[in-house]
């Protein structure tokens, strides 16, 4: 990692495409924009039952969206999510169909903004929780443990070291905050209060099952999935459905198994590269930050490497 400047480069005029990164889609009213989140732009499709779920190249860290984007990030997130949806074989929000079939003629001219980064998904009632599963103690869990000996208020064994593996995966939910707000780590008992015991138990069971399956697969590819977060919805029959992205560098911590060493922080294939730069420069949690090109390019390279190691496919874009 190159030595970063002590301050970010001065903000440049906003453009939708920066450093070959698509930070905002603009379909000029061809489809109704439902929501613009930290990373995704979501559009309503004409059938009224499905949505166009578009992953841009925006990137957030510490709940703040950077001013510029990471080249190819949205396409990498989409490709990895599609891989995991196929691998995990659980109920999910992917809908049948292709862009060719789903896009009305007025939107077809914007395929260049959508190709490789858009998924057609079915609408579901969303559960207001981020279902985090931790296999190793790191990040905010490590910070809390050092102070209180707990993780999300859950008492865990004494004497753990940074990056140590938990004896069994730990379910540590958080609230799902609106953009600009901060997610709140909560005890599983709080989740019961929020959504009821039945849903809470089903979410916990499914989240741990999905994490365990992915963890075991990734281990064979030389990747440790230290933790991840899932999001779930409900279908018309009250089944739990996996939604949003799944097991990407945005939602997970990926470590290289060959370099894993207990007792310290690990080199990650995820946003940690950006987080480290922000922390080193006193920019953690600050608005209006623009990444230097080497940090954006380095983050893109980390995401591509994770894609290749997990899928076994070469990233060619």
Coordinates of C-alpha atoms in Angstrom, one line a residue:
X1 CA 0.0 0.0 0.0
X2 CA 1.5 3.3 -1.0
X3 CA 1.9 6.1 1.6
X4 CA -1.2 8.2 1.4
X5 CA -1.2 12.0 1.5
X6 CA -2.0 13.5 4.9
X7 CA -5.2 15.1 3.5
X8 CA -7.5 14.0 0.7
X9 CA -7.3 15.7 -2.7
X10 CA -9.5 18.7 -3.0
X11 CA -13.0 17.9 -4.1
X12 CA -13.6 18.0 -7.9
X13 CA -16.8 18.9 -9.6
X14 CA -19.3 16.1 -9.4
X15 CA -19.8 13.9 -12.4
X16 CA -21.7 10.6 -12.7
X17 CA -18.6 8.8 -14.0
X18 CA -15.3 9.4 -12.3
X19 CA -12.1 7.5 -12.7
X20 CA -14.1 5.1 -14.9
X21 CA -16.4 4.6 -12.0
X22 CA -20.2 4.9 -12.3
X23 CA -21.3 6.6 -9.1
X24 CA -24.9 7.5 -10.1
X25 CA -27.3 6.1 -12.7
X26 CA -29.6 8.4 -14.6
X27 CA -32.3 6.7 -16.6
X28 CA -34.0 10.1 -17.3
X29 CA -37.4 9.1 -16.1
X30 CA -37.5 5.9 -18.2
X31 CA -38.1 3.9 -15.0
X32 CA -39.3 5.3 -11.6
X33 CA -36.5 5.6 -9.1
X34 CA -37.6 3.9 -5.9
X35 CA -34.5 4.5 -3.8
X36 CA -30.9 5.6 -4.0
X37 CA -28.9 3.9 -1.2
X38 CA -25.3 3.9 -0.2
X39 CA -24.4 1.8 -3.2
X40 CA -27.5 0.8 -5.0
X41 CA -30.0 2.6 -7.2
X42 CA -33.4 0.8 -7.3
X43 CA -36.0 1.3 -10.0
X44 CA -39.5 0.0 -10.3
X45 CA -40.2 -2.2 -13.3
X46 CA -43.5 -2.0 -15.3
X47 CA -44.9 -5.3 -14.0
X48 CA -45.3 -3.9 -10.5
X49 CA -43.9 -7.0 -8.9
X50 CA -40.2 -6.7 -9.6
X51 CA -37.4 -4.1 -9.2
X52 CA -34.2 -3.3 -11.0
X53 CA -31.5 -3.5 -8.5
X54 CA -28.4 -1.6 -9.8
X55 CA -25.1 -1.7 -8.0
X56 CA -23.1 1.5 -8.7
X57 CA -19.5 2.1 -7.9
X58 CA -20.2 4.2 -4.9
X59 CA -18.4 3.1 -1.7
X60 CA -19.1 3.9 1.9
X61 CA -17.0 3.4 5.0
X62 CA -17.9 4.1 8.6
X63 CA -21.5 4.9 7.3
X64 CA -20.2 7.7 5.0
X65 CA -20.3 7.6 1.2
X66 CA -17.1 8.7 -0.5
X67 CA -17.3 11.5 -3.1
X68 CA -15.8 9.3 -5.8
X69 CA -16.2 5.7 -6.7
X70 CA -14.3 2.5 -7.1
X71 CA -14.0 1.3 -10.8
X72 CA -15.9 -1.9 -11.5
X73 CA -17.1 -2.3 -7.9
X74 CA -20.7 -2.5 -8.8
X75 CA -20.1 -5.2 -11.4
X76 CA -17.9 -7.2 -9.0
X77 CA -20.6 -7.0 -6.3
X78 CA -23.3 -8.2 -8.7
X79 CA -21.2 -11.0 -10.1
X80 CA -20.3 -12.3 -6.6
X81 CA -23.8 -12.0 -5.3
X82 CA -25.1 -14.0 -8.3
X83 CA -22.4 -16.6 -7.6
X84 CA -23.4 -17.0 -4.0
X85 CA -27.2 -17.0 -4.7
X86 CA -26.6 -19.9 -7.0
X87 CA -24.2 -21.7 -4.6
X88 CA -26.3 -21.4 -1.5
X89 CA -29.6 -22.6 -3.1
X90 CA -31.9 -20.9 -0.6
X91 CA -35.0 -18.8 -1.2
X92 CA -33.8 -15.5 -2.6
X93 CA -35.1 -12.4 -4.3
X94 CA -33.7 -13.0 -7.8
X95 CA -36.4 -13.0 -10.4
X96 CA -36.5 -14.9 -13.7
X97 CA -35.9 -12.8 -16.7
X98 CA -33.2 -10.8 -18.4
X99 CA -32.6 -7.1 -19.0
X100 CA -33.8 -7.6 -22.6
X101 CA -37.2 -8.8 -21.4
X102 CA -37.5 -6.5 -18.3
X103 CA -36.6 -3.1 -19.8
X104 CA -39.3 -1.1 -21.5
X105 CA -38.1 0.4 -24.8
X106 CA -37.6 3.9 -23.2
X107 CA -35.1 2.4 -20.8
X108 CA -33.2 0.2 -23.3
X109 CA -31.0 3.1 -24.4
X110 CA -29.4 3.1 -20.9
X111 CA -28.1 -0.4 -21.0
X112 CA -24.5 0.9 -20.8
X113 CA -25.3 2.0 -17.2
X114 CA -27.0 -1.3 -16.3
X115 CA -25.1 -4.1 -18.1
X116 CA -23.3 -6.4 -15.6
X117 CA -24.4 -4.4 -12.6
X118 CA -28.2 -4.9 -12.5
X119 CA -30.3 -7.7 -11.1
X120 CA -34.0 -8.2 -11.5
X121 CA -35.5 -8.9 -8.1
X122 CA -38.9 -9.7 -6.6
X123 CA -40.4 -7.3 -4.1
X124 CA -40.6 -8.5 -0.6
X125 CA -41.5 -7.2 2.8
X126 CA -38.1 -6.5 4.4
X127 CA -37.2 -7.3 7.9
X128 CA -35.5 -4.3 9.6
X129 CA -32.3 -6.1 10.7
X130 CA -28.8 -6.8 9.5
X131 CA -28.2 -10.4 10.3
X132 CA -24.5 -10.4 11.1
X133 CA -22.7 -13.7 11.7
X134 CA -19.2 -13.6 13.1
X135 CA -16.8 -16.4 12.9
X136 CA -13.8 -14.5 14.2
X137 CA -13.4 -11.6 16.6
X138 CA -12.4 -8.5 14.8
X139 CA -13.6 -4.9 14.0
X140 CA -16.2 -3.5 16.3
X141 CA -16.6 -6.9 18.0
X142 CA -12.9 -6.8 19.1
X143 CA -13.3 -3.2 20.2
X144 CA -16.3 -4.0 22.4
X145 CA -14.6 -7.2 23.8
X146 CA -11.5 -5.3 24.9
X147 CA -13.7 -2.9 26.9
X148 CA -16.4 -5.2 28.3
X149 CA -15.6 -8.8 27.5
X150 CA -18.8 -9.0 25.4
X151 CA -19.8 -8.9 21.7
X152 CA -23.1 -7.2 21.0
X153 CA -23.7 -7.6 24.8
X154 CA -23.1 -11.4 24.5
X155 CA -20.6 -12.7 27.1
X156 CA -17.9 -14.7 25.3
X157 CA -14.9 -16.6 26.7
X158 CA -12.1 -14.8 28.4
X159 CA -8.6 -14.4 27.0
X160 CA -9.5 -14.1 23.4
X161 CA -7.0 -12.5 21.0
X162 CA -7.7 -10.3 18.1
X163 CA -8.8 -12.2 15.0
X164 CA -9.2 -15.4 17.0
X165 CA -11.9 -17.9 15.8
X166 CA -15.0 -18.3 17.9
X167 CA -15.8 -21.8 18.9
X168 CA -19.1 -21.6 17.0
X169 CA -20.3 -18.8 14.8
X170 CA -21.9 -15.9 16.7
X171 CA -25.1 -14.3 15.6
X172 CA -24.8 -10.6 16.3
X173 CA -27.6 -8.5 14.7
X174 CA -27.8 -4.8 14.2
X175 CA -30.5 -2.4 13.3
X176 CA -30.7 -1.3 9.6
X177 CA -30.3 2.4 9.6
X178 CA -31.4 4.9 7.0
X179 CA -28.7 6.4 4.8
X180 CA -26.8 9.0 6.9
X181 CA -27.7 7.2 10.1
X182 CA -25.6 4.7 12.0
X183 CA -26.5 1.0 12.4
X184 CA -26.8 0.0 16.0
X185 CA -25.4 -3.2 17.3
X186 CA -28.0 -5.1 19.3
X187 CA -28.2 -8.2 21.5
X188 CA -30.2 -11.0 19.9
X189 CA -32.8 -10.5 22.7
X190 CA -33.5 -7.0 21.3
X191 CA -34.2 -8.6 17.9
X192 CA -36.9 -10.7 19.5
X193 CA -38.5 -7.5 20.8
X194 CA -38.3 -5.9 17.4
X195 CA -39.6 -8.7 15.1
X196 CA -40.9 -11.4 17.4
X197 CA -39.4 -14.7 18.7
X198 CA -40.5 -16.8 15.7
X199 CA -38.9 -14.5 13.0
X200 CA -35.8 -13.9 15.2
X201 CA -35.2 -17.6 15.6
X202 CA -35.7 -18.4 12.0
X203 CA -33.4 -15.5 10.9
X204 CA -30.7 -16.6 13.3
X205 CA -30.8 -20.2 12.2
X206 CA -30.8 -19.4 8.5
X207 CA -28.0 -16.8 8.8
X208 CA -25.7 -19.2 10.7
X209 CA -26.5 -22.0 8.2
X210 CA -25.6 -19.7 5.2
X211 CA -22.5 -18.4 6.8
X212 CA -21.3 -21.9 7.7
X213 CA -21.8 -23.2 4.1
X214 CA -20.0 -20.2 2.6
X215 CA -17.2 -20.3 5.2
X216 CA -16.5 -24.0 4.4
X217 CA -16.5 -23.4 0.7
X218 CA -14.3 -20.3 0.9
X219 CA -11.8 -22.2 3.1
X220 CA -11.2 -24.6 0.3
X221 CA -10.3 -21.6 -1.9
X222 CA -7.8 -20.1 0.6
X223 CA -10.2 -17.5 1.9
X224 CA -11.4 -17.0 5.5
X225 CA -14.8 -15.3 5.8
X226 CA -14.3 -13.6 9.2
X227 CA -17.8 -12.2 9.3
X228 CA -20.7 -11.3 7.1
X229 CA -24.1 -9.6 7.1
X230 CA -27.3 -10.9 5.5
X231 CA -30.6 -9.2 4.9
X232 CA -33.9 -11.0 4.7
X233 CA -37.5 -10.4 3.6
X234 CA -40.7 -12.3 3.7
X235 CA -42.6 -13.8 0.8
X236 CA -46.4 -14.1 0.5
X237 CA -46.2 -17.4 2.3
X238 CA -44.3 -16.0 5.2
X239 CA -41.0 -17.7 4.2
X240 CA -37.7 -16.1 5.0
X241 CA -36.1 -14.9 1.7
X242 CA -32.5 -13.8 1.3
X243 CA -32.4 -10.3 -0.3
X244 CA -30.0 -7.5 -1.1
X245 CA -26.3 -8.5 -1.8
X246 CA -24.7 -11.6 -0.3
X247 CA -21.2 -12.4 0.8
X248 CA -19.5 -9.6 -1.1
X249 CA -16.5 -7.5 0.1
X250 CA -19.0 -4.8 1.0
X251 CA -20.9 -7.0 3.4
X252 CA -18.1 -9.3 4.6
X253 CA -14.5 -9.5 5.8
X254 CA -12.4 -11.8 3.6
X255 CA -9.0 -12.7 4.8
X256 CA -6.2 -14.6 3.0
X257 CA -5.8 -17.9 4.9
X258 CA -2.1 -18.2 4.0
X259 CA -1.4 -15.0 5.9
X260 CA -3.8 -15.5 8.8
X261 CA -2.2 -15.0 12.2
X262 CA -4.0 -14.7 15.6
X263 CA -3.2 -11.7 17.7
X264 CA -3.3 -8.9 15.2
X265 CA -5.5 -7.3 12.5
X266 CA -5.5 -9.2 9.1
X267 CA -5.0 -8.1 5.6
X268 CA -8.4 -8.0 4.0
X269 CA -10.1 -8.3 0.6
X270 CA -12.7 -5.7 1.4
X271 CA -13.2 -2.1 2.5
X272 CA -10.5 -2.4 5.1
X273 CA -8.0 -1.0 2.6
X274 CA -10.1 2.2 2.4
X275 CA -10.9 2.2 6.2
X276 CA -7.2 2.0 7.0
X277 CA -6.5 5.0 4.7
X278 CA -9.3 7.0 6.3
X279 CA -8.2 6.2 9.9
X280 CA -4.5 7.0 9.1
X281 CA -5.5 10.4 7.8
X282 CA -8.0 11.4 10.5
X283 CA -10.9 11.1 8.1
X284 CA -12.9 8.4 9.7
X285 CA -16.6 9.2 9.6
X286 CA -16.1 12.6 7.9
X287 CA -18.3 13.8 5.0
X288 CA -17.0 15.0 1.7
X289 CA -13.9 12.8 1.4
X290 CA -12.5 12.1 -2.0
X291 CA -10.2 9.1 -2.3
X292 CA -6.9 9.5 -4.1
X293 CA -6.8 7.4 -7.3
X294 CA -4.3 4.9 -5.9
X295 CA -6.7 4.1 -3.0
X296 CA -9.7 3.7 -5.4
X297 CA -7.7 1.6 -7.8
X298 CA -6.2 -0.5 -4.9
X299 CA -9.7 -1.1 -3.5
X300 CA -10.9 -2.2 -6.9
X301 CA -8.0 -4.6 -7.2
X302 CA -8.8 -6.1 -3.8
X303 CA -12.4 -6.7 -4.8
X304 CA -11.3 -8.3 -8.1
X305 CA -8.9 -10.6 -6.3
X306 CA -11.6 -11.7 -3.9
X307 CA -13.9 -12.5 -6.8
X308 CA -11.2 -14.6 -8.6
X309 CA -10.3 -16.6 -5.5
X310 CA -13.9 -17.3 -4.5
X311 CA -15.3 -18.1 -8.0
X312 CA -12.2 -19.5 -9.6
X313 CA -12.9 -17.3 -12.6
X314 CA -10.7 -14.5 -14.1
X315 CA -12.0 -11.0 -13.8
X316 CA -11.6 -9.5 -17.2
X317 CA -13.3 -6.2 -17.1

